[in-house]
Amino acid sequence: LATAKRLPIEFLKSNAVGWQDFRFFEDPAIKIPYLDPHAQEAGIKFRVSLNGPGLRTRWRKGSKASLYGLWRLDEIRAIGWTLLVEGETDTVTAWHADVPCLGLPGADGWNEPRDAAHLDGISEVYVVIEGDVNGKPDDGGARVLDWLGRSSLDGRARLLRLAPHNDLNELWLADPDVGRFRAAVKAAMDEAQTFITWAAERTDAERSDAFEAAGDLTDDPAVLDRFAEALASSGVAGLEREARLVYLALTSRLLDRPQGVVIKGVSAAGKSFLLKSVVRFFPESAFYELTAQSERALLYGTEPLAHRFLVIAEWAALAGREFGPYLLRSLISEQRLRYEVVELDPKTNQHVTRLIERPGPTSALISTTDVVTDDQLETRLMSVTVSDTAEQTAAVLGVLADETPHSVDLGSWLALQRWLERGPREVTIPFAPALAKLVPPKAVRLRRDFGALLVLIRACALLHQANRRRDRAGRIVATLEDYDTVRALVGGTIAAAVEATVPATVRELVAAIPMLGDEKTGVTRRKLAEALSLDVSSISRRVKRAESYVVNLEDRRNKAARYWTGDPLPDDVEILPSLDRLADACWAEA
């Protein structure tokens, strides 16, 4: 290794580095100690081959990966800057020339909770981006750039490119003279671009490319109508309101507090199919789809959650447990998870604590057959029930019978969302104070529902930003059109949630009962199902939603229910004002 890398073997074996010859299962190897900031052994890595296929290194069992060179932190802090490179060989190459340096245990070996604090007090971190002769990042360099964008280093990081050389040792091999090597490193440092500048330039370029690929979707004032048409072309029958709401909700991922949705309905109503169909219009960076998960998966998972939605195809995957739904509620409410666990340190055999952090903001899209999922989760997500009418069933049967291939070009839709991801995200709602005065403070949960309404208005303005003006601070200005669009989607849902209105399906059910029986015998589920052209399961769901407006006269166990009307239906109360009322209020305050 010393010959191949042109480094003095005495230096590699010295106390300054501490590498040793070793036998790894009878094969020759190099023992590379990883020391902590106090120069205590934290792990051992073995280099088992110089080149060739397969893994070239192995960790000793029980070793804890970390940055390489932590025992040099005091002298690095005194200097005020450091290189950050991939691997131990590049690190010791820098040390041989007295260049301050720390090593990553791999291109994607940065661990924010573990590593970030070690670099406190170091004002500039020059991160070597490995690449080809033209400076284009290779696979390892791309992975470094990826985690840099999620780390707290981004403000201090400068990108060190060594083209035409790939890495630090290759630069050394080209001219193994300490003075000239240091001069070459200094020249590269002088040309190093800040990560923030590089990220901004990349974002601008990617946004421009996405704008071209999205075509006229970016400035179409009827883009939600076009989405509904495209969704229908892909084989989704009806459900336009539900689909538009889910689309806006997923778009809200770009905001500081996204708004989730739970889709409810009887089995086979098309809930999961609707979710799967809508998320196809979004890039994978927008969502993380799950069929089920363990109780603590949200804690220990590695999939990024920030500005992303969890798509859970069936609530039953979490229902009946306690900790999993608690973590989901906490993640949605607090927009992050901070959870301290107790672990056994294998070196000291002592219990120690470790803080697990999963940053958001995050929300969820869930489908379920339950009328109520979780009492606390219900107030955090917007609920919408898919139609169970005979007309909707006929529409679905028509789509199934149609042998014409259902397809839609998703490229422009994916590009539209990539364009939004890389653009401005600040939205102001100038009419929010007037709106707040018009909403009657009927229930405590309106405190959350009003916030959800504002989120969806911001998402609508964000989607239509090409047709919205900006204020002096550069924020997108939401319009009354955005309010009108969102009111049509969630006005009834919000009113029903605070019991200001009774859903039309419940009114239909209550009105049918006196026409089918009398107050002594009541009406059976089957009779109601026949009269309303519904199946029995749909009648059961409507009865649950009807609460005190429908009572069961049958008090004997294992006997069929006999329904009759209960409390009189109240008059509907308008919770969200009409567009005209809001416009008049805004004009009066102008």
XYZ file of C-alpha atoms in Angstrom:
590
model
C 0.000 0.000 0.000
C 2.817 2.405 0.884
C 4.447 1.731 -2.485
C 1.202 2.111 -4.437
C 0.292 5.374 -2.702
C 3.925 6.610 -2.562
C 3.746 7.292 1.144
C 6.624 6.487 3.537
C 5.900 3.252 5.353
C 7.590 4.666 8.456
C 5.035 7.489 8.479
C 2.100 5.083 8.171
C 3.445 3.031 11.095
C 4.320 6.055 13.210
C 2.346 7.214 16.244
C 0.966 10.035 14.108
C -0.984 7.481 12.038
C -0.706 4.143 13.839
C -1.350 1.636 11.036
C -0.159 -1.908 11.682
C 0.418 -5.115 9.727
C -2.237 -7.673 10.645
C -3.613 -11.116 9.755
C -7.320 -11.069 8.902
C -8.426 -14.722 8.935
C -4.928 -15.741 7.842
C -4.847 -13.170 5.034
C -2.500 -10.181 5.150
C -4.266 -6.954 6.130
C -3.676 -3.504 7.591
C -5.155 -2.594 10.951
C -6.442 1.017 10.938
C -7.429 2.357 14.367
C -10.261 4.876 14.668
C -9.702 7.019 17.760
C -12.181 9.354 19.411
C -11.394 13.033 20.206
C -9.668 11.867 23.415
C -7.387 9.505 21.454
C -9.235 6.469 22.826
C -9.911 3.558 20.510
C -13.509 3.705 19.184
C -13.234 1.228 16.331
C -10.933 -0.791 14.114
C -11.085 -1.083 10.357
C -9.092 -3.653 8.401
C -7.915 -3.060 4.859
C -7.874 -6.533 3.340
C -6.959 -5.806 -0.279
C -5.256 -3.100 -2.294
C -7.481 -3.256 -5.389
C -9.829 -5.650 -7.087
C -13.529 -6.539 -6.864
C -15.449 -6.827 -3.624
C -15.003 -5.014 -0.354
C -11.496 -3.788 0.378
C -12.192 -3.042 4.049
C -13.887 -4.725 6.996
C -14.898 -3.361 10.400
C -14.048 -5.250 13.586
C -17.184 -6.460 15.333
C -18.428 -3.891 17.848
C -16.642 -0.974 16.188
C -18.472 2.327 15.909
C -18.016 4.145 12.622
C -17.026 7.803 12.913
C -15.025 10.467 11.158
C -11.394 9.430 10.776
C -8.880 11.668 12.547
C -11.017 12.961 15.433
C -8.008 12.908 17.767
C -6.587 15.809 15.712
C -9.589 18.088 16.313
C -7.802 20.441 18.720
C -5.097 21.331 16.210
C -7.667 21.598 13.406
C -9.780 24.038 15.447
C -6.670 26.098 16.151
C -6.066 26.381 12.393
C -9.746 27.131 11.713
C -10.280 25.056 8.567
C -10.003 21.471 7.364
C -10.330 19.250 4.348
C -12.994 16.547 4.439
C -12.199 13.593 2.173
C -13.387 10.071 1.451
C -11.431 7.322 3.173
C -8.341 6.905 5.300
C -5.709 6.870 2.532
C -6.582 10.349 1.272
C -6.648 11.545 4.886
C -3.131 10.359 5.690
C -1.913 11.737 2.351
C -2.982 15.184 3.590
C -1.397 14.587 6.997
C 1.917 13.639 5.347
C 1.968 17.166 3.838
C 0.816 18.790 7.125
C -2.584 19.683 5.642
C -5.434 19.529 8.209
C -7.866 16.831 7.193
C -10.658 14.545 8.420
C -11.885 11.448 6.626
C -15.358 10.107 5.922
C -15.713 6.334 6.459
C -17.354 6.278 3.004
C -18.857 8.684 0.458
C -22.213 8.560 2.234
C -20.659 7.973 5.649
C -21.675 11.331 7.128
C -24.005 10.944 10.111
C -25.454 14.314 11.125
C -26.268 13.566 14.797
C -22.932 11.799 15.268
C -20.573 14.012 13.282
C -21.858 17.601 13.094
C -20.895 18.649 16.633
C -17.266 17.601 16.043
C -16.905 20.373 13.455
C -18.190 23.128 15.730
C -15.642 25.949 15.854
C -14.233 25.119 12.413
C -15.216 28.019 10.167
C -14.492 26.467 6.760
C -14.756 22.839 5.662
C -13.305 22.065 2.230
C -15.133 18.950 1.027
C -13.309 17.063 -1.726
C -15.763 16.099 -4.475
C -14.302 13.159 -6.352
C -14.930 13.151 -10.089
C -13.624 12.622 -13.603
C -10.921 14.544 -15.466
C -13.412 17.316 -16.247
C -14.472 17.711 -12.653
C -17.893 16.076 -13.068
C -18.730 14.254 -9.800
C -18.511 10.480 -9.893
C -20.949 8.265 -7.976
C -19.148 8.886 -4.684
C -18.951 12.635 -5.299
C -22.683 12.740 -6.091
C -23.488 10.983 -2.808
C -21.373 13.498 -0.895
C -23.238 16.380 -2.553
C -26.519 14.695 -1.670
C -25.904 14.478 2.081
C -24.297 17.936 2.147
C -27.665 19.371 1.147
C -29.235 17.854 4.271
C -26.441 18.676 6.714
C -25.679 21.645 8.942
C -22.357 21.999 7.107
C -23.935 23.544 4.031
C -23.204 27.119 5.170
C -19.519 26.395 5.880
C -18.810 23.853 3.159
C -16.695 24.667 0.132
C -16.445 22.207 -2.749
C -12.856 21.245 -3.483
C -12.378 19.871 -6.998
C -9.041 18.428 -8.030
C -9.587 17.837 -11.779
C -8.031 16.333 -13.734
C -7.311 14.218 -10.665
C -9.992 12.154 -8.944
C -8.951 12.448 -5.324
C -6.251 13.756 -2.991
C -3.904 10.789 -3.283
C -4.125 10.860 -7.074
C -3.074 14.526 -6.908
C -0.121 13.462 -4.754
C 0.841 10.630 -7.111
C 1.009 13.083 -10.026
C 3.770 15.017 -8.237
C 4.858 13.543 -4.856
C 6.595 16.665 -3.593
C 5.281 18.113 -0.343
C 5.798 21.759 -1.309
C 4.204 21.474 -4.739
C 1.389 19.304 -3.351
C 0.552 21.932 -0.719
C 0.635 24.623 -3.404
C -1.762 22.604 -5.598
C -4.146 22.106 -2.673
C -3.992 25.831 -1.847
C -4.751 26.721 -5.467
C -7.770 24.395 -5.449
C -8.941 25.941 -2.165
C -8.750 29.422 -3.659
C -11.033 28.254 -6.487
C -13.410 26.319 -4.211
C -17.046 27.229 -4.626
C -19.314 27.468 -1.594
C -21.859 24.691 -1.427
C -24.660 27.247 -1.109
C -23.633 28.929 -4.375
C -23.309 25.581 -6.141
C -26.697 24.414 -4.834
C -28.363 27.662 -5.960
C -26.878 27.367 -9.448
C -27.921 23.719 -9.692
C -31.439 24.580 -8.502
C -31.753 27.355 -11.083
C -30.601 25.025 -13.862
C -32.894 22.208 -12.751
C -35.840 24.599 -12.402
C -35.243 25.914 -15.908
C -35.117 22.362 -17.303
C -38.284 21.427 -15.406
C -40.064 24.543 -16.685
C -39.338 23.531 -20.278
C -40.439 19.949 -19.662
C -43.680 20.976 -17.942
C -44.828 22.971 -20.957
C -47.930 25.103 -20.482
C -48.914 23.411 -17.197
C -46.882 25.983 -15.266
C -49.071 28.929 -16.242
C -52.417 27.268 -16.940
C -55.048 28.846 -14.624
C -57.136 25.673 -15.043
C -54.333 23.264 -14.142
C -56.504 21.452 -11.562
C -59.171 20.883 -14.230
C -56.515 19.451 -16.517
C -55.317 17.215 -13.699
C -58.854 15.868 -13.218
C -59.082 15.169 -16.957
C -55.696 13.440 -16.998
C -56.657 11.335 -13.969
C -59.875 10.259 -15.695
C -57.823 9.310 -18.761
C -55.697 7.080 -16.542
C -58.755 5.025 -15.529
C -60.142 6.736 -12.417
C -63.936 7.096 -12.555
C -65.485 10.078 -10.774
C -63.975 11.121 -7.426
C -62.884 14.468 -8.891
C -63.288 16.394 -5.632
C -61.345 13.822 -3.639
C -58.603 13.666 -6.277
C -58.169 17.446 -6.427
C -57.948 17.610 -2.643
C -55.260 14.914 -2.536
C -53.347 16.707 -5.317
C -53.376 20.010 -3.413
C -52.437 18.227 -0.189
C -49.396 16.622 -1.818
C -48.413 19.989 -3.274
C -48.531 21.442 0.263
C -45.502 19.291 1.145
C -43.397 22.236 -0.026
C -44.762 24.466 2.743
C -43.603 24.679 6.355
C -46.669 22.755 7.570
C -48.221 20.436 4.970
C -51.821 19.268 5.243
C -52.612 15.556 5.162
C -55.792 13.773 4.109
C -57.546 10.564 5.116
C -59.743 8.954 2.440
C -62.647 6.965 3.894
C -65.168 4.615 2.353
C -66.535 1.103 2.184
C -64.364 -1.759 1.016
C -63.821 -1.778 -2.772
C -64.878 1.881 -3.055
C -61.570 2.719 -4.773
C -59.788 4.559 -1.941
C -56.378 2.945 -2.326
C -56.648 3.031 -6.108
C -57.335 6.756 -5.930
C -54.247 7.384 -3.773
C -52.015 5.249 -5.986
C -53.327 6.983 -9.090
C -52.763 10.511 -7.762
C -49.227 9.920 -6.430
C -48.183 8.791 -9.930
C -48.375 12.478 -10.904
C -45.643 13.309 -8.365
C -41.901 12.507 -8.288
C -40.703 10.018 -5.676
C -39.165 12.902 -3.732
C -42.733 13.934 -2.829
C -43.861 10.802 -1.002
C -42.853 7.563 0.689
C -45.355 4.785 0.086
C -45.957 2.054 2.672
C -48.302 -0.914 2.869
C -47.484 -1.492 6.545
C -44.799 -0.687 9.098
C -43.660 -1.787 12.532
C -44.421 0.263 15.624
C -41.003 1.981 15.674
C -40.270 2.183 11.961
C -40.669 5.968 11.912
C -37.936 6.238 14.545
C -35.315 3.974 13.065
C -35.981 4.411 9.347
C -33.416 6.151 7.136
C -35.752 7.340 4.370
C -35.831 11.184 4.306
C -39.136 12.587 5.572
C -38.637 16.350 5.183
C -41.139 17.959 2.780
C -42.527 14.536 2.021
C -45.764 12.630 2.569
C -46.209 9.187 4.061
C -48.711 7.328 1.870
C -50.309 4.540 3.895
C -52.615 2.411 1.765
C -54.683 1.086 4.665
C -55.070 2.429 8.184
C -55.555 -1.141 9.421
C -51.772 -1.496 9.118
C -51.468 0.827 12.148
C -54.864 0.488 13.811
C -55.068 -1.406 17.079
C -51.618 -0.299 18.208
C -50.597 2.624 20.348
C -46.996 3.652 19.734
C -47.034 3.734 15.927
C -50.036 6.114 15.684
C -48.514 8.187 18.516
C -45.296 8.647 16.513
C -47.284 9.557 13.397
C -49.359 12.120 15.299
C -46.226 13.612 16.846
C -44.451 13.825 13.498
C -47.415 15.631 11.925
C -47.965 17.999 14.858
C -44.361 18.834 15.725
C -43.026 18.437 12.168
C -40.156 16.338 13.514
C -39.399 13.442 15.851
C -37.014 13.772 18.790
C -36.834 10.531 20.741
C -34.217 9.516 23.274
C -33.426 5.816 23.584
C -31.292 3.857 26.032
C -28.682 1.531 24.555
C -25.972 -0.737 25.916
C -22.449 0.425 25.090
C -20.584 -2.781 24.107
C -17.237 -1.278 25.150
C -18.171 -0.173 28.651
C -21.159 -2.491 29.161
C -22.965 0.573 30.488
C -26.323 1.928 29.424
C -26.117 5.227 27.555
C -28.705 7.483 25.945
C -28.905 8.384 22.275
C -31.122 11.052 20.724
C -32.887 10.040 17.500
C -34.009 12.946 15.343
C -36.162 12.673 12.202
C -36.708 16.134 10.708
C -39.883 17.128 8.867
C -42.104 18.794 7.878
C -44.128 15.710 7.050
C -47.778 14.716 6.752
C -49.718 11.660 5.619
C -52.207 10.370 3.092
C -54.194 7.447 4.469
C -57.067 5.360 3.166
C -59.365 3.426 5.476
C -62.711 1.645 5.778
C -63.092 2.981 9.332
C -65.586 5.747 9.999
C -63.118 7.117 12.595
C -59.395 6.289 12.437
C -57.904 7.775 15.590
C -59.589 10.527 17.617
C -56.441 12.677 17.802
C -55.292 11.938 14.264
C -58.717 12.933 12.932
C -58.096 16.555 13.926
C -54.694 16.592 12.195
C -55.852 15.289 8.813
C -58.644 16.414 6.510
C -61.238 13.632 6.144
C -63.115 12.965 2.926
C -65.478 10.076 2.190
C -65.630 8.608 -1.322
C -69.020 8.149 -2.920
C -70.801 4.824 -2.437
C -73.799 5.632 -4.635
C -75.176 3.461 -7.405
C -74.198 6.166 -9.908
C -70.561 5.972 -8.830
C -70.618 2.178 -9.008
C -72.052 2.386 -12.536
C -69.260 4.788 -13.527
C -66.622 2.377 -12.195
C -68.203 -0.568 -14.019
C -68.152 1.469 -17.213
C -64.423 2.131 -16.881
C -63.733 -1.545 -16.144
C -65.716 -2.612 -19.187
C -63.916 -0.163 -21.467
C -61.133 -2.076 -23.214
C -59.479 1.092 -24.496
C -55.990 1.318 -22.927
C -55.887 3.885 -20.142
C -52.708 5.911 -20.238
C -51.497 9.440 -19.667
C -48.156 11.107 -20.316
C -46.902 11.800 -16.801
C -43.657 13.482 -17.879
C -45.010 17.023 -17.919
C -46.825 16.510 -14.608
C -43.684 15.240 -12.894
C -41.755 18.177 -14.357
C -44.387 20.592 -13.000
C -43.799 19.346 -9.459
C -40.010 19.423 -9.894
C -40.384 23.041 -11.054
C -42.406 23.844 -7.923
C -39.846 22.073 -5.697
C -37.058 24.331 -6.926
C -38.961 27.598 -6.781
C -40.237 30.050 -4.158
C -42.331 28.615 -1.342
C -43.381 31.652 0.673
C -47.067 32.470 0.233
C -49.019 35.300 1.859
C -52.819 35.420 2.199
C -53.820 39.092 2.399
C -57.491 38.269 2.984
C -56.826 35.894 5.924
C -57.805 38.461 8.633
C -61.117 39.209 6.895
C -61.771 35.484 6.484
C -61.066 34.825 10.157
C -63.685 37.393 11.182
C -66.335 35.733 8.992
C -65.812 32.184 10.307
C -68.092 31.626 13.342
C -66.043 30.313 16.320
C -68.406 27.373 16.753
C -65.957 24.704 17.950
C -62.446 24.406 19.369
C -61.315 22.158 16.523
C -61.770 25.098 14.152
C -58.421 26.288 15.482
C -56.839 23.435 13.568
C -59.288 23.305 10.679
C -58.809 27.008 9.916
C -55.058 26.443 9.815
C -55.594 23.507 7.441
C -57.749 25.733 5.229
C -54.972 28.336 5.017
C -52.401 25.641 4.150
C -54.512 24.431 1.229
C -55.048 28.024 0.033
C -51.266 28.510 0.075
C -50.796 25.251 -1.839
C -53.294 26.413 -4.458
C -51.475 29.736 -4.853
C -48.145 27.903 -5.040
C -49.489 25.701 -7.832
C -50.742 28.765 -9.749
C -47.727 30.960 -8.951
C -47.123 31.894 -12.592
C -50.505 33.651 -12.490
C -50.033 35.255 -9.068
C -48.285 38.502 -8.241
C -45.482 38.855 -5.677
C -45.346 41.287 -2.774
C -42.328 43.430 -1.939
C -40.806 40.575 0.085
C -40.984 38.287 -2.947
C -43.817 36.178 -1.518
C -46.509 34.681 -3.749
C -49.819 36.456 -3.073
C -52.845 34.162 -2.765
C -56.077 35.367 -4.374
C -59.779 34.972 -3.691
C -59.795 32.453 -6.552
C -57.533 30.224 -4.467
C -59.997 30.487 -1.574
C -62.950 29.665 -3.820
C -61.163 26.591 -5.193
C -60.325 25.262 -1.736
C -63.756 26.126 -0.280
C -65.393 23.923 -2.930
C -63.155 21.029 -1.887
C -63.310 21.215 1.921
C -66.133 23.565 2.889
C -68.585 20.767 3.596
C -65.941 18.645 5.310
C -64.991 21.420 7.746
C -68.637 22.262 8.477
C -69.469 18.601 9.162
C -66.414 18.167 11.378
C -67.605 20.930 13.714
C -71.209 19.637 13.452
C -72.401 22.817 11.775
C -73.882 20.852 8.895
C -75.196 17.369 8.369
C -73.829 15.538 5.315
C -76.297 15.117 2.461
C -75.955 11.336 2.701
C -77.105 11.427 6.328
C -80.047 13.719 5.504
C -81.057 11.294 2.750
C -80.918 8.380 5.188
C -82.968 10.154 7.886
C -85.568 11.317 5.354
C -86.048 7.773 4.007
C -86.759 6.102 7.377
C -90.307 7.463 8.034
C -91.321 6.520 4.476
C -90.344 2.868 4.962
C -91.757 1.937 8.380
C -93.221 3.152 11.626
C -91.858 4.135 15.020
C -92.867 0.813 16.583
C -91.227 -1.638 14.175
C -88.510 0.577 12.734
C -86.677 -0.067 9.459
C -84.037 -2.713 8.761
C -80.692 -2.105 7.096
C -81.691 -4.254 4.144
C -84.879 -2.309 3.548
C -82.952 0.961 3.650
C -80.336 -0.458 1.270
C -83.009 -1.469 -1.244
C -84.761 1.909 -1.056
C -81.555 3.927 -1.472
C -79.934 1.570 -4.004
C -76.962 0.973 -1.701
C -75.365 -2.090 -0.190
C -75.820 -2.956 3.480
C -72.268 -1.929 4.419
C -72.912 1.578 3.083
C -76.066 1.834 5.218
C -74.034 0.789 8.282
C -71.473 3.528 7.622
C -74.180 6.162 7.193
C -75.876 5.112 10.406
C -72.578 5.519 12.279
C -72.171 8.995 10.813
C -75.775 9.864 11.689
C -75.057 9.536 15.430
C -78.083 10.719 17.465
C -80.247 11.450 14.411
C -80.887 7.712 13.944
C -81.587 5.300 16.836
C -81.760 1.516 17.017
C -85.067 0.324 18.485
C -83.755 -3.231 18.871
C -82.251 -3.823 22.322
C -81.977 -7.622 22.136
C -78.589 -9.164 21.413
C -77.984 -10.916 18.095
C -81.106 -9.418 16.583
C -81.175 -7.338 13.402
C -81.145 -3.603 14.011
C -84.415 -1.675 13.608
C -83.811 1.994 12.936
C -85.984 5.022 13.582
C -85.395 8.735 13.592
C -83.896 10.289 16.715
C -82.986 13.914 17.340
C -84.323 16.341 14.742
C -81.856 17.386 12.092
C -80.484 20.889 12.693
C -80.417 23.614 10.102
C -77.093 23.929 8.329
C -74.811 26.755 9.479
C -72.399 28.286 6.996
C -68.853 27.968 8.355
C -66.833 29.101 5.360
C -68.292 32.275 3.855
C -69.233 32.476 0.220
C -66.840 34.108 -2.195
C -69.113 37.139 -2.471
C -69.277 37.638 1.313
C -65.506 37.416 1.617
C -65.000 39.776 -1.316
C -67.381 42.307 0.259
C -65.527 42.062 3.590
C -62.176 42.610 1.895
C -63.570 45.613 0.018
C -64.941 47.091 3.259
C -61.522 46.821 4.914
C -59.630 48.245 1.937
